[in-house]
Structure formats: structure tokens, C-alpha cells
XYZ file of C-alpha atoms in Angstrom:
234
model
C 0.000 0.000 0.000
C 1.448 3.465 -0.892
C 2.778 5.362 2.102
C 2.649 9.198 2.187
C 4.937 10.950 4.655
C 5.925 14.613 5.144
C 9.186 15.297 3.342
C 10.934 16.668 6.432
C 14.312 15.178 5.476
C 14.232 16.657 1.983
C 15.443 20.201 1.084
C 13.225 23.229 1.785
C 11.769 24.234 -1.581
C 9.270 26.936 -0.622
C 6.147 24.815 -1.192
C 4.296 21.939 0.543
C 5.912 18.616 -0.411
C 4.774 15.048 0.359
C 6.914 11.957 -0.270
C 4.949 8.875 -1.391
C 6.749 5.542 -1.253
C 5.442 2.728 -3.458
C 6.995 0.098 -5.746
C 7.815 1.648 -9.112
C 10.666 1.876 -11.612
C 10.804 5.649 -11.968
C 10.743 8.669 -9.673
C 8.015 11.182 -10.536
C 6.612 14.531 -9.411
C 3.025 15.776 -9.389
C 2.590 19.516 -8.912
C -0.637 21.391 -8.175
C -1.981 24.415 -6.340
C -1.833 22.525 -3.004
C 1.850 21.589 -3.381
C 3.881 18.727 -4.815
C 3.949 14.956 -4.428
C 7.235 13.121 -4.933
C 6.613 9.453 -5.761
C 9.502 7.030 -5.408
C 10.271 3.363 -4.783
C 11.081 2.587 -1.124
C 14.580 1.536 -2.193
C 15.536 4.991 -3.527
C 17.765 6.731 -0.928
C 16.575 10.036 0.518
C 19.953 11.613 -0.270
C 19.491 10.811 -3.974
C 15.966 12.257 -3.910
C 17.257 15.428 -2.241
C 19.856 15.962 -4.985
C 17.265 15.244 -7.684
C 14.859 17.802 -6.194
C 17.559 20.468 -5.968
C 18.180 20.102 -9.707
C 14.468 20.589 -10.435
C 13.808 23.319 -7.860
C 13.392 26.186 -10.362
C 11.020 24.211 -12.597
C 9.083 22.964 -9.566
C 8.500 26.433 -8.122
C 7.469 27.808 -11.505
C 4.860 25.044 -11.956
C 3.597 25.483 -8.378
C 3.152 29.253 -8.747
C 1.419 28.837 -12.096
C -0.974 26.314 -10.565
C -1.760 28.654 -7.689
C -2.395 31.554 -10.072
C -4.715 29.415 -12.185
C -6.634 28.345 -9.090
C -7.206 31.856 -7.804
C -9.855 34.300 -8.857
C -9.345 38.074 -8.862
C -10.802 39.783 -5.781
C -14.337 41.026 -6.456
C -14.882 42.948 -3.230
C -12.932 44.764 -0.553
C -13.532 45.568 3.094
C -12.754 49.201 3.820
C -13.404 50.686 7.260
C -16.077 48.098 7.930
C -17.900 48.422 4.596
C -17.931 45.761 1.881
C -17.219 47.546 -1.395
C -17.425 46.215 -4.931
C -13.908 46.174 -6.377
C -13.095 47.063 -9.987
C -9.622 46.291 -11.358
C -8.298 48.403 -14.247
C -5.053 48.680 -16.184
C -3.182 51.949 -15.805
C 0.264 53.489 -15.966
C 0.476 53.863 -12.170
C -0.770 51.557 -9.411
C -3.369 53.099 -7.131
C -6.458 52.504 -5.015
C -9.388 54.907 -5.218
C -12.646 54.894 -3.273
C -15.986 56.168 -4.514
C -19.432 55.869 -2.981
C -19.963 52.137 -2.436
C -17.074 50.973 -4.641
C -13.304 50.770 -4.895
C -11.118 50.919 -7.995
C -7.713 49.241 -8.131
C -5.375 50.405 -10.907
C -2.423 48.159 -11.782
C 0.055 47.724 -14.645
C -1.531 45.827 -17.534
C 0.739 42.790 -17.004
C -0.817 42.228 -13.549
C -4.453 42.486 -14.583
C -4.910 38.768 -15.354
C -2.786 37.573 -12.408
C -4.995 37.088 -9.331
C -2.000 36.540 -7.047
C -0.345 39.751 -8.231
C -3.612 41.684 -7.783
C -3.932 40.521 -4.188
C -0.312 41.398 -3.439
C -0.750 44.852 -4.999
C -3.958 45.436 -3.040
C -2.251 44.417 0.197
C 0.605 46.875 -0.416
C -1.765 49.739 -1.228
C -3.902 49.044 1.846
C -0.781 49.131 4.015
C 0.078 52.521 2.573
C -3.425 53.766 3.382
C -3.150 52.279 6.868
C -0.156 54.488 7.672
C -2.233 57.600 7.060
C -5.305 56.343 8.927
C -3.282 55.149 11.932
C -1.382 58.436 12.126
C -4.696 60.284 12.293
C -6.063 57.951 14.963
C -2.967 58.264 17.156
C -3.013 62.048 16.783
C -6.662 62.161 17.879
C -5.773 60.441 21.152
C -2.765 62.722 21.750
C -4.429 65.356 23.990
C -5.865 62.636 26.271
C -2.607 60.782 26.878
C -0.588 60.998 30.071
C 2.327 59.298 28.305
C 2.882 59.451 24.574
C 4.298 56.578 22.488
C 7.975 56.749 21.603
C 7.173 55.545 18.085
C 4.675 53.428 16.201
C 5.016 50.882 13.420
C 2.872 48.812 11.107
C 2.565 45.131 11.956
C 1.741 42.168 9.694
C 1.189 39.740 12.580
C -1.371 36.998 12.044
C -2.085 36.372 15.724
C -2.439 39.810 17.328
C -3.943 43.173 16.460
C -1.384 45.317 18.226
C 1.373 45.467 20.799
C 3.238 47.933 23.007
C 6.641 47.275 24.526
C 8.310 48.711 27.613
C 10.165 51.266 25.480
C 6.819 52.746 24.416
C 6.869 51.493 20.825
C 3.365 50.696 19.572
C 2.699 48.268 16.724
C -0.634 48.161 14.905
C -1.800 45.492 12.482
C -2.314 47.075 9.056
C -5.403 44.925 8.428
C -7.313 47.045 10.969
C -7.747 49.646 8.229
C -10.440 47.315 6.867
C -12.334 47.269 10.189
C -14.937 49.853 11.278
C -13.231 53.048 12.532
C -14.478 52.464 16.091
C -12.830 49.022 16.139
C -9.543 50.504 14.961
C -9.838 53.177 17.663
C -10.369 50.480 20.297
C -7.153 48.668 19.347
C -5.229 51.956 19.316
C -6.643 52.849 22.755
C -5.802 49.357 24.026
C -2.152 49.706 23.053
C -1.904 53.294 24.285
C -3.276 52.167 27.659
C -0.297 49.822 27.895
C 1.947 52.894 28.035
C 0.622 53.344 31.584
C -0.033 49.700 32.520
C 1.998 46.867 30.975
C -0.603 44.298 31.999
C -4.336 43.656 31.794
C -5.187 44.701 35.324
C -8.319 46.541 36.418
C -6.310 49.787 36.204
C -5.431 48.975 32.591
C -9.063 48.406 31.596
C -10.044 51.577 33.419
C -7.565 53.471 31.217
C -8.973 51.788 28.091
C -12.461 52.817 29.209
C -11.319 56.397 29.711
C -9.809 56.562 26.242
C -12.483 54.582 24.386
C -15.724 53.954 26.308
C -17.270 51.653 23.672
C -14.378 49.190 23.881
C -16.494 46.170 24.867
C -18.643 46.257 21.736
C -15.620 46.909 19.527
C -13.655 44.071 21.126
C -16.626 41.774 20.483
C -16.667 42.844 16.807
C -13.042 41.733 16.455
C -13.766 38.384 18.095
C -16.684 37.778 15.737
C -15.455 39.317 12.481
C -11.675 39.566 12.833
C -11.010 36.616 10.524
C -12.626 38.534 7.647
C -9.761 41.051 7.732
C -7.272 38.446 6.464
C -8.533 38.426 2.859
C -5.301 39.893 1.511
C -1.984 38.733 2.931
């Protein structure tokens, strides 16, 4: 019976790879959007397979990326400040993202227009650029209410937290929050700014959050319920 095992002893190729051992005369590769399967007789040494894969690495990655592109569809909608907007993609000389009433327009170089993966990457980069402006405005709005100001702030791409604040007073904010309702973004900003006074989640900390952003409970609940929807792009 064929035996599929993770290819942990084979070289890192930048894609999911499964090694299938079964009696056969030849070694073969199957590549798709989910990764690659390397099929080999149990007698073929792992060291030989590793060398063989290294020789085919460029071809393998090219096939994998092409399969992923073919399996993706261009984004048809975009979350922006809590609103789901229809997204139109157009070719243009300069990349840009423009918002109108109820819609968004993404302009990209013509070579990217048919590449769903490239469109998503471009959209992610443009949203991060927008996030810098929006976050600057949000932090400035809290300025007069702060007893201690942040030393600096930075964009974060974390996949497991919305923000952070370290002992040096550096605040990090997840760029994906620009897609959330403005009140939810303000809650996360207030949460991290409250850590400037209390590096814990004590009653005093939550009292400071409440002072800065009284609707924090509802906005925290929104993130718990809808936060996963903010990971559409990157």
C-alpha cells in the first residue's frame, strides 16, 4: 500500500511537499496548487531524492506558482473601514487605489491584470500605505488625552495579534485594521496606548482603556466575531 509521509528530510523548496513511497521503476513529481507529491520506490535513498529535487527546484517552483495563479480568482470585493465595497480592477500606468461611494477601484500595470495573485499582493501593499495615514490620524486624535505618549509606532503584519506595546513605548498596529470599522480601529489603538501606563491587563489597565475609548467592549466583540474577515489579503 502506498505510504505518504511529510518530506521533512528533503530540502526546503518553498512549497508543501509530500513523499509517497510505493513500488515503481521511476521517480516522478506531481505539482498542483496545493503543493507537490514526490513518488519514489522505497529503495531509492533520501539523499538521492534530495539531490534530484535540488536540480528541479526552479522548474518545480514555476509550476507550483502557475498552478496557484490558475486556481485563484481576482478579488471582487474589498472591506474598507467596515464596509464591503465592490472592487473594480483596471489597467493603468500607475498603481493606485481609489474609493468612490460604495465601490473601490484598483489600478495596476496591464501585465498584472490577469494575475490574481499579483492583484492581491498589490492590493495588500496599497492598503498598508493607506493604513499608515489612517493610523497616524487615529494616534493624533488620542494625543491630547494621553498621560504618556508613544515613543514611536510601526505597522505590523502579525497573524495572531492586532497590536502590541513594549516597555520602550513602541506601539505596533496590524495594518489589516484599516479594513475594520473606525471604532474598532480606535479600540485597538486605545488598548495599546493604555499599555503605556499599565503593561498588563489589570483593572487599572481596563479603566484606562475605558477612559480613552468607552465603547471598547462592543468593539472588542466585533473583532472576536469578524476579525477573521480582515485576512482576505496577505
